[in-house]
mmCIF file of C-alpha atoms in Angstrom:
data_model
loop_
_atom_site.group_PDB
_atom_site.id
_atom_site.type_symbol
_atom_site.label_atom_id
_atom_site.label_comp_id
_atom_site.label_asym_id
_atom_site.label_seq_id
_atom_site.Cartn_x
_atom_site.Cartn_y
_atom_site.Cartn_z
ATOM 1 C CA MET A 32 -2.072 -47.084 166.726
ATOM 2 C CA ILE A 33 1.907 -48.205 167.335
ATOM 3 C CA ILE A 34 0.917 -51.402 164.480
ATOM 4 C CA SER A 35 0.226 -48.454 162.080
ATOM 5 C CA LEU A 36 3.126 -46.154 162.772
ATOM 6 C CA ARG A 37 5.451 -48.889 162.246
ATOM 7 C CA ALA A 38 3.291 -49.785 159.056
ATOM 8 C CA GLY A 39 4.317 -46.398 158.175
ATOM 9 C CA ALA A 40 7.155 -46.258 159.055
ATOM 10 C CA LEU A 41 8.112 -49.331 157.358
ATOM 11 C CA SER A 42 6.523 -48.056 154.170
ATOM 12 C CA LEU A 43 7.923 -44.310 154.430
ATOM 13 C CA ALA A 44 11.717 -46.878 154.259
ATOM 14 C CA THR A 45 10.579 -49.426 151.340
ATOM 15 C CA ALA A 46 9.909 -45.989 149.592
ATOM 16 C CA PHE A 47 13.335 -44.604 150.187
ATOM 17 C CA LEU A 48 15.890 -47.572 149.181
ATOM 18 C CA LEU A 49 13.394 -47.456 146.430
ATOM 19 C CA SER A 50 14.136 -43.526 145.442
ATOM 20 C CA ALA A 51 17.857 -44.127 145.838
ATOM 21 C CA MET A 52 18.085 -47.518 143.944
ATOM 22 C CA PRO A 53 18.664 -45.941 140.951
ATOM 23 C CA ALA A 54 21.786 -43.229 142.442
ATOM 24 C CA ALA A 55 23.394 -46.128 143.687
ATOM 25 C CA ALA A 56 23.468 -48.195 140.572
ATOM 26 C CA GLN A 57 24.954 -45.579 139.092
ATOM 27 C CA GLN A 58 27.726 -44.742 141.185
ATOM 28 C CA ALA A 59 27.710 -48.163 140.880
ATOM 29 C CA THR A 60 28.937 -47.850 136.415
ATOM 30 C CA SER A 61 32.565 -47.561 135.750
ATOM 31 C CA LYS A 62 34.405 -45.417 134.149
ATOM 32 C CA LEU A 63 35.701 -48.381 131.872
ATOM 33 C CA ASP A 64 32.435 -49.471 131.073
ATOM 34 C CA GLU A 65 31.882 -45.696 129.878
ATOM 35 C CA VAL A 66 34.201 -45.904 127.949
ATOM 36 C CA LEU A 67 33.818 -49.306 126.477
ATOM 37 C CA ALA A 68 30.091 -48.144 125.424
ATOM 38 C CA ARG A 69 31.483 -45.264 123.541
ATOM 39 C CA GLY A 70 34.060 -47.414 122.061
ATOM 40 C CA HIS A 71 37.296 -44.832 122.413
ATOM 41 C CA LEU A 72 39.267 -43.160 125.460
ATOM 42 C CA VAL A 73 39.458 -39.559 125.510
ATOM 43 C CA LEU A 74 43.163 -39.015 126.472
ATOM 44 C CA GLY A 75 44.238 -35.170 127.744
ATOM 45 C CA THR A 76 47.884 -34.589 127.244
ATOM 46 C CA GLY A 77 50.096 -31.721 125.767
ATOM 47 C CA SER A 78 51.882 -30.766 122.495
ATOM 48 C CA THR A 79 54.499 -28.591 122.614
ATOM 49 C CA ASN A 80 57.213 -30.588 124.695
ATOM 50 C CA ALA A 81 59.569 -33.019 122.794
ATOM 51 C CA PRO A 82 60.080 -36.156 123.505
ATOM 52 C CA TRP A 83 56.639 -36.428 125.703
ATOM 53 C CA HIS A 84 54.279 -35.319 123.132
ATOM 54 C CA PHE A 85 54.462 -32.759 120.315
ATOM 55 C CA LYS A 86 53.221 -32.618 116.736
ATOM 56 C CA SER A 87 55.198 -34.364 113.718
ATOM 57 C CA ALA A 88 56.427 -32.916 110.517
ATOM 58 C CA GLU A 89 52.783 -34.757 109.733
ATOM 59 C CA ASP A 90 51.069 -32.926 111.767
ATOM 60 C CA LYS A 91 50.146 -36.046 114.053
ATOM 61 C CA LEU A 92 50.047 -36.361 117.907
ATOM 62 C CA GLN A 93 53.147 -38.355 118.967
ATOM 63 C CA GLY A 94 55.611 -38.871 122.088
ATOM 64 C CA PHE A 95 56.175 -40.757 125.050
ATOM 65 C CA ASP A 96 52.868 -39.943 127.593
ATOM 66 C CA VAL A 97 51.106 -40.239 123.604
ATOM 67 C CA ASP A 98 52.666 -44.048 123.716
ATOM 68 C CA ILE A 99 51.422 -44.701 127.641
ATOM 69 C CA GLY A 100 47.432 -43.383 125.694
ATOM 70 C CA ARG A 101 47.333 -45.570 122.907
ATOM 71 C CA ILE A 102 48.656 -49.266 125.274
ATOM 72 C CA VAL A 103 45.187 -48.274 127.466
ATOM 73 C CA ALA A 104 43.747 -47.803 124.551
ATOM 74 C CA LYS A 105 45.190 -50.777 123.079
ATOM 75 C CA ALA A 106 44.400 -52.771 125.851
ATOM 76 C CA LEU A 107 40.329 -51.637 125.958
ATOM 77 C CA PHE A 108 39.889 -52.246 122.403
ATOM 78 C CA GLY A 109 42.615 -54.156 120.872
ATOM 79 C CA ASP A 110 43.519 -50.884 118.852
ATOM 80 C CA PRO A 111 45.599 -48.370 119.889
ATOM 81 C CA ASP A 112 44.403 -45.729 117.571
ATOM 82 C CA LYS A 113 40.916 -45.823 118.952
ATOM 83 C CA ILE A 114 41.981 -42.530 121.041
ATOM 84 C CA GLU A 115 40.312 -38.855 120.930
ATOM 85 C CA TYR A 116 42.625 -36.079 122.579
ATOM 86 C CA VAL A 117 41.996 -33.162 124.391
ATOM 87 C CA ASN A 118 44.960 -30.920 123.505
ATOM 88 C CA GLN A 119 45.430 -29.661 127.009
ATOM 89 C CA SER A 120 47.496 -26.927 129.045
ATOM 90 C CA SER A 121 49.466 -28.302 132.143
ATOM 91 C CA ASP A 122 47.116 -26.291 134.477
ATOM 92 C CA ALA A 123 44.447 -28.024 133.022
ATOM 93 C CA ARG A 124 45.736 -31.188 133.673
ATOM 94 C CA ILE A 125 43.237 -31.846 137.090
ATOM 95 C CA PRO A 126 40.688 -29.704 136.297
ATOM 96 C CA ASN A 127 39.877 -32.122 132.616
ATOM 97 C CA ILE A 128 39.626 -34.580 135.118
ATOM 98 C CA THR A 129 37.367 -33.882 138.143
ATOM 99 C CA THR A 130 34.692 -32.402 135.763
ATOM 100 C CA ASP A 131 35.139 -35.496 133.329
ATOM 101 C CA LYS A 132 36.427 -33.400 130.118
ATOM 102 C CA VAL A 133 39.114 -36.794 129.726
ATOM 103 C CA ASP A 134 38.964 -40.243 131.145
ATOM 104 C CA LEU A 135 42.405 -39.956 131.516
ATOM 105 C CA THR A 136 45.701 -38.186 131.679
ATOM 106 C CA CYS A 137 48.942 -38.643 130.582
ATOM 107 C CA GLN A 138 51.172 -35.121 130.510
ATOM 108 C CA PHE A 139 54.926 -36.220 132.124
ATOM 109 C CA MET A 140 52.156 -34.955 135.403
ATOM 110 C CA THR A 141 54.636 -34.909 138.730
ATOM 111 C CA VAL A 142 53.250 -37.003 141.897
ATOM 112 C CA THR A 143 52.594 -35.459 144.753
ATOM 113 C CA GLY A 144 50.719 -35.619 147.732
ATOM 114 C CA GLU A 145 48.827 -32.388 147.276
ATOM 115 C CA ARG A 146 47.960 -33.278 143.890
ATOM 116 C CA ALA A 147 46.767 -36.876 145.298
ATOM 117 C CA GLN A 148 44.092 -34.926 147.197
ATOM 118 C CA GLN A 149 42.510 -34.448 143.686
ATOM 119 C CA ILE A 150 42.715 -36.953 141.569
ATOM 120 C CA ALA A 151 43.680 -40.390 141.142
ATOM 121 C CA PHE A 152 47.319 -41.457 140.206
ATOM 122 C CA THR A 153 48.266 -44.712 138.327
ATOM 123 C CA ILE A 154 51.190 -47.020 139.454
ATOM 124 C CA PRO A 155 54.747 -44.956 137.648
ATOM 125 C CA TYR A 156 55.040 -44.755 134.035
ATOM 126 C CA TYR A 157 58.808 -42.951 134.583
ATOM 127 C CA ARG A 158 60.997 -41.835 137.060
ATOM 128 C CA GLU A 159 62.142 -38.126 136.387
ATOM 129 C CA GLY A 160 64.947 -36.192 136.959
ATOM 130 C CA VAL A 161 67.899 -33.989 137.109
ATOM 131 C CA GLY A 162 70.954 -34.863 134.444
ATOM 132 C CA LEU A 163 74.320 -33.160 133.262
ATOM 133 C CA MET A 164 75.058 -33.579 129.526
ATOM 134 C CA LEU A 165 78.874 -32.965 128.550
ATOM 135 C CA LYS A 166 80.660 -32.530 124.712
ATOM 136 C CA ALA A 167 81.006 -36.492 123.659
ATOM 137 C CA ASP A 168 84.624 -34.995 122.767
ATOM 138 C CA GLY A 169 84.979 -32.312 125.694
ATOM 139 C CA LYS A 170 87.377 -31.632 128.584
ATOM 140 C CA TYR A 171 85.737 -34.079 131.192
ATOM 141 C CA ALA A 172 84.681 -37.332 131.016
ATOM 142 C CA ASP A 173 81.707 -37.609 133.405
ATOM 143 C CA TYR A 174 80.332 -36.439 137.283
ATOM 144 C CA ALA A 175 83.327 -37.541 138.406
ATOM 145 C CA ALA A 176 85.516 -35.469 136.673
ATOM 146 C CA LEU A 177 83.104 -32.173 137.209
ATOM 147 C CA LYS A 178 82.855 -32.524 141.046
ATOM 148 C CA ALA A 179 86.930 -33.138 141.132
ATOM 149 C CA ALA A 180 87.367 -30.242 138.928
ATOM 150 C CA GLY A 181 85.676 -28.202 141.422
ATOM 151 C CA SER A 182 84.765 -24.271 141.270
ATOM 152 C CA SER A 183 86.959 -24.350 137.534
ATOM 153 C CA VAL A 184 83.180 -26.086 135.561
ATOM 154 C CA THR A 185 80.932 -24.344 134.925
ATOM 155 C CA ILE A 186 76.924 -25.699 134.732
ATOM 156 C CA SER A 187 74.009 -23.864 132.233
ATOM 157 C CA VAL A 188 70.962 -24.405 133.327
ATOM 158 C CA LEU A 189 67.238 -23.237 132.665
ATOM 159 C CA GLN A 190 66.741 -19.704 135.140
ATOM 160 C CA ASN A 191 64.542 -20.398 137.944
ATOM 161 C CA VAL A 192 64.595 -19.265 141.345
ATOM 162 C CA TYR A 193 65.819 -22.874 142.498
ATOM 163 C CA ALA A 194 68.088 -23.477 139.597
ATOM 164 C CA GLU A 195 71.513 -22.944 141.344
ATOM 165 C CA ASP A 196 70.721 -24.903 144.336
ATOM 166 C CA MET A 197 69.710 -27.247 142.568
ATOM 167 C CA VAL A 198 73.134 -27.786 140.534
ATOM 168 C CA HIS A 199 74.896 -26.898 143.568
ATOM 169 C CA ALA A 200 72.741 -30.308 145.288
ATOM 170 C CA ALA A 201 74.892 -32.128 142.555
ATOM 171 C CA LEU A 202 78.718 -29.931 142.272
ATOM 172 C CA PRO A 203 78.651 -27.894 145.329
ATOM 173 C CA GLU A 204 81.528 -25.722 143.927
ATOM 174 C CA ALA A 205 80.337 -25.053 139.930
ATOM 175 C CA THR A 206 79.892 -21.820 138.432
ATOM 176 C CA VAL A 207 76.152 -22.127 137.492
ATOM 177 C CA ASP A 208 75.351 -19.914 134.287
ATOM 178 C CA GLN A 209 71.400 -19.949 134.506
ATOM 179 C CA TYR A 210 69.547 -19.083 130.268
ATOM 180 C CA GLU A 211 66.613 -17.798 129.645
ATOM 181 C CA SER A 212 65.201 -21.210 127.388
ATOM 182 C CA VAL A 213 66.410 -24.559 126.903
ATOM 183 C CA ASP A 214 68.205 -24.473 123.547
ATOM 184 C CA LEU A 215 70.443 -21.714 125.277
ATOM 185 C CA ILE A 216 71.843 -24.124 127.746
ATOM 186 C CA TYR A 217 72.430 -26.088 125.073
ATOM 187 C CA GLN A 218 73.833 -23.489 123.017
ATOM 188 C CA ALA A 219 75.952 -22.889 125.635
ATOM 189 C CA LEU A 220 77.934 -25.895 126.527
ATOM 190 C CA GLU A 221 78.104 -26.099 122.527
ATOM 191 C CA SER A 222 79.899 -22.861 122.361
ATOM 192 C CA GLY A 223 82.325 -23.937 125.742
ATOM 193 C CA ARG A 224 80.895 -21.609 127.536
ATOM 194 C CA ALA A 225 79.514 -24.409 129.305
ATOM 195 C CA ASP A 226 81.389 -27.516 130.498
ATOM 196 C CA ALA A 227 77.743 -29.186 130.958
ATOM 197 C CA ALA A 228 74.377 -28.582 130.820
ATOM 198 C CA ALA A 229 71.644 -29.343 133.413
ATOM 199 C CA THR A 230 68.462 -30.615 132.870
ATOM 200 C CA ASP A 231 66.350 -33.119 133.007
ATOM 201 C CA GLN A 232 67.048 -36.516 132.393
ATOM 202 C CA SER A 233 64.742 -37.539 129.708
ATOM 203 C CA SER A 234 65.405 -34.007 127.490
ATOM 204 C CA LEU A 235 68.702 -34.726 127.558
ATOM 205 C CA ALA A 236 68.148 -38.646 126.528
ATOM 206 C CA TRP A 237 66.350 -37.123 123.510
ATOM 207 C CA TYR A 238 68.691 -33.884 122.524
ATOM 208 C CA MET A 239 71.177 -36.893 123.131
ATOM 209 C CA THR A 240 69.178 -39.526 120.831
ATOM 210 C CA GLN A 241 68.499 -36.326 117.729
ATOM 211 C CA ASN A 242 71.742 -35.078 117.958
ATOM 212 C CA GLN A 243 74.248 -39.357 117.304
ATOM 213 C CA GLY A 244 77.610 -38.811 118.711
ATOM 214 C CA ARG A 245 77.564 -35.893 119.382
ATOM 215 C CA TYR A 246 76.915 -35.509 123.545
ATOM 216 C CA LYS A 247 77.229 -38.182 126.674
ATOM 217 C CA ASP A 248 75.010 -38.270 130.260
ATOM 218 C CA ALA A 249 77.744 -37.990 132.564
ATOM 219 C CA GLY A 250 76.325 -40.852 134.288
ATOM 220 C CA TYR A 251 74.870 -39.123 137.161
ATOM 221 C CA GLY A 252 70.917 -38.280 138.202
ATOM 222 C CA TRP A 253 69.448 -36.519 141.362
ATOM 223 C CA ASN A 254 66.585 -34.218 142.109
ATOM 224 C CA PRO A 255 64.204 -37.978 140.980
ATOM 225 C CA GLN A 256 59.891 -36.933 141.206
ATOM 226 C CA THR A 257 57.633 -39.615 139.470
ATOM 227 C CA TYR A 258 55.496 -39.446 136.628
ATOM 228 C CA ALA A 259 51.801 -41.349 136.316
ATOM 229 C CA CYS A 260 48.765 -40.585 134.497
ATOM 230 C CA GLY A 261 45.899 -39.026 136.318
ATOM 231 C CA VAL A 262 42.143 -40.330 136.371
ATOM 232 C CA LYS A 263 39.241 -39.317 138.445
ATOM 233 C CA ARG A 264 39.254 -40.227 142.392
ATOM 234 C CA GLY A 265 36.370 -42.725 143.622
ATOM 235 C CA ASP A 266 36.512 -45.524 140.806
ATOM 236 C CA GLN A 267 38.270 -48.399 141.113
ATOM 237 C CA ASP A 268 36.920 -50.497 138.421
ATOM 238 C CA TRP A 269 39.247 -47.786 136.270
ATOM 239 C CA LEU A 270 42.403 -47.377 138.334
ATOM 240 C CA ASN A 271 42.861 -50.768 138.551
ATOM 241 C CA PHE A 272 42.245 -51.205 135.194
ATOM 242 C CA VAL A 273 44.967 -48.619 133.697
ATOM 243 C CA ASN A 274 47.246 -50.249 136.143
ATOM 244 C CA THR A 275 47.222 -53.256 134.111
ATOM 245 C CA ALA A 276 47.254 -52.183 131.414
ATOM 246 C CA LEU A 277 50.997 -49.715 132.385
ATOM 247 C CA HIS A 278 52.170 -52.646 134.555
ATOM 248 C CA GLU A 279 52.070 -55.558 131.588
ATOM 249 C CA ALA A 280 53.226 -52.632 129.507
ATOM 250 C CA MET A 281 56.293 -52.330 131.467
ATOM 251 C CA THR A 282 56.582 -56.310 132.750
ATOM 252 C CA GLY A 283 54.496 -58.541 130.608
ATOM 253 C CA VAL A 284 52.510 -58.989 127.091
ATOM 254 C CA GLU A 285 52.907 -55.571 126.059
ATOM 255 C CA PHE A 286 56.585 -54.857 127.389
ATOM 256 C CA ASP A 287 58.136 -55.084 123.676
ATOM 257 C CA PHE A 288 55.542 -52.022 122.838
ATOM 258 C CA TYR A 289 57.109 -50.412 125.570
ATOM 259 C CA ALA A 290 59.870 -51.000 125.208
ATOM 260 C CA LYS A 291 59.824 -50.045 121.298
ATOM 261 C CA SER A 292 58.467 -46.668 122.464
ATOM 262 C CA PHE A 293 61.505 -45.501 125.202
ATOM 263 C CA LYS A 294 64.021 -46.745 122.338
ATOM 264 C CA THR A 295 62.826 -44.293 120.294
ATOM 265 C CA TRP A 296 62.252 -41.174 122.356
ATOM 266 C CA PHE A 297 64.528 -41.943 125.157
ATOM 267 C CA GLY A 298 67.393 -43.321 122.795
ATOM 268 C CA LYS A 299 67.844 -46.859 125.847
ATOM 269 C CA ASP A 300 67.575 -50.558 124.578
ATOM 270 C CA LEU A 301 65.285 -51.935 128.247
ATOM 271 C CA ALA A 302 66.052 -54.875 130.049
ATOM 272 C CA PRO A 303 63.503 -57.984 129.703
ATOM 273 C CA PRO A 304 61.340 -58.219 132.325
ATOM 274 C CA GLN A 305 62.778 -61.696 134.108
ATOM 275 C CA ILE A 306 60.995 -64.347 134.138
ATOM 276 C CA GLY A 307 60.447 -66.313 136.503
ATOM 277 C CA PHE A 308 59.831 -64.893 140.114
ATOM 278 C CA PRO A 309 57.978 -61.667 139.902
ATOM 279 C CA VAL A 310 59.832 -58.738 139.519
ATOM 280 C CA GLU A 311 57.765 -56.388 142.136
ATOM 281 C CA TYR A 312 58.262 -58.036 145.063
ATOM 282 C CA LYS A 313 62.223 -58.733 144.750
#
C-alpha cells in the first residue's frame, strides 16, 4: 500500500512537471527573440516635442528620441529604419510597455523610483536640467553676471506651480515672470521684458541651434533629471541587449551615429570616447 501511494505520488509529480514545461519554456522566450523573428522594432515615442520627437516638413518622424530608437534597430538588424512607430501621449508611455503594445519606449522619460517599480529603465542616454538663455548682445554676459545683479534681473519661465521656487534655486533675488507657453518666454527675452529665459537645457540648445548667433547659454544648469528608455520588467535578455546598443553608441562602435544626432539636435560636438582604460570605471 505504501509503495502504491509513493508510485502514485511520483506519477502526479511527474505529470505536474510535464504540464508545467510549456509555460516555463514560454516564459524563457525573450522579447529579443520575438523582435528578431518579427523583423522590426516597435518603438513608442511622441511626435510634437522638438528636438526630441517631431515631424519634419515632409511628415517624417525625427528627433533625438527617434535616433535613440534607430540605434537599437541598427543593433538588431543592421538597419536603423526597421522600426514601426507607435505615436503615443506621455501618459501612455508606461501602459504601452506593460501591455506589450510596444517593445521599447524612448520619449524623454524621466527616471524615477515610482516609475522603476512599473517598468525597467535602460541606461541613461541624456541628462536633462534647467538652463538660462541670454541674448548674445544682451546686458548680461553669463550666469555670474545675472546672479550679481540680484533683484535687477527678470527671468521669463513657463507657468507652473513650482516655477518661482525653481528659478530662485539658481537666482534667489531675481524677479520671475511666468508665461503660458514656451514661445512667450522666448518673446519676453527677445523684446527685453526679460533678461534671461529659464527652461530645459535641451530646449535652449535646440532654440539656439535654430537661431544661430542670436542667443547664448548662461553657462549654468540645475535641477538634473535622467532620461532613459523603458522596457517591460522581467526580461533581462532584452534589457541587456538594449543597454548594450545604447552603451556602444555613447562609448564604442556606434559613437559617430550618436554624436551626429547630438550635434544635429543640440548643436554641440561631443568629444570622442577616450581610448584605453574604460571611461565607465574612472
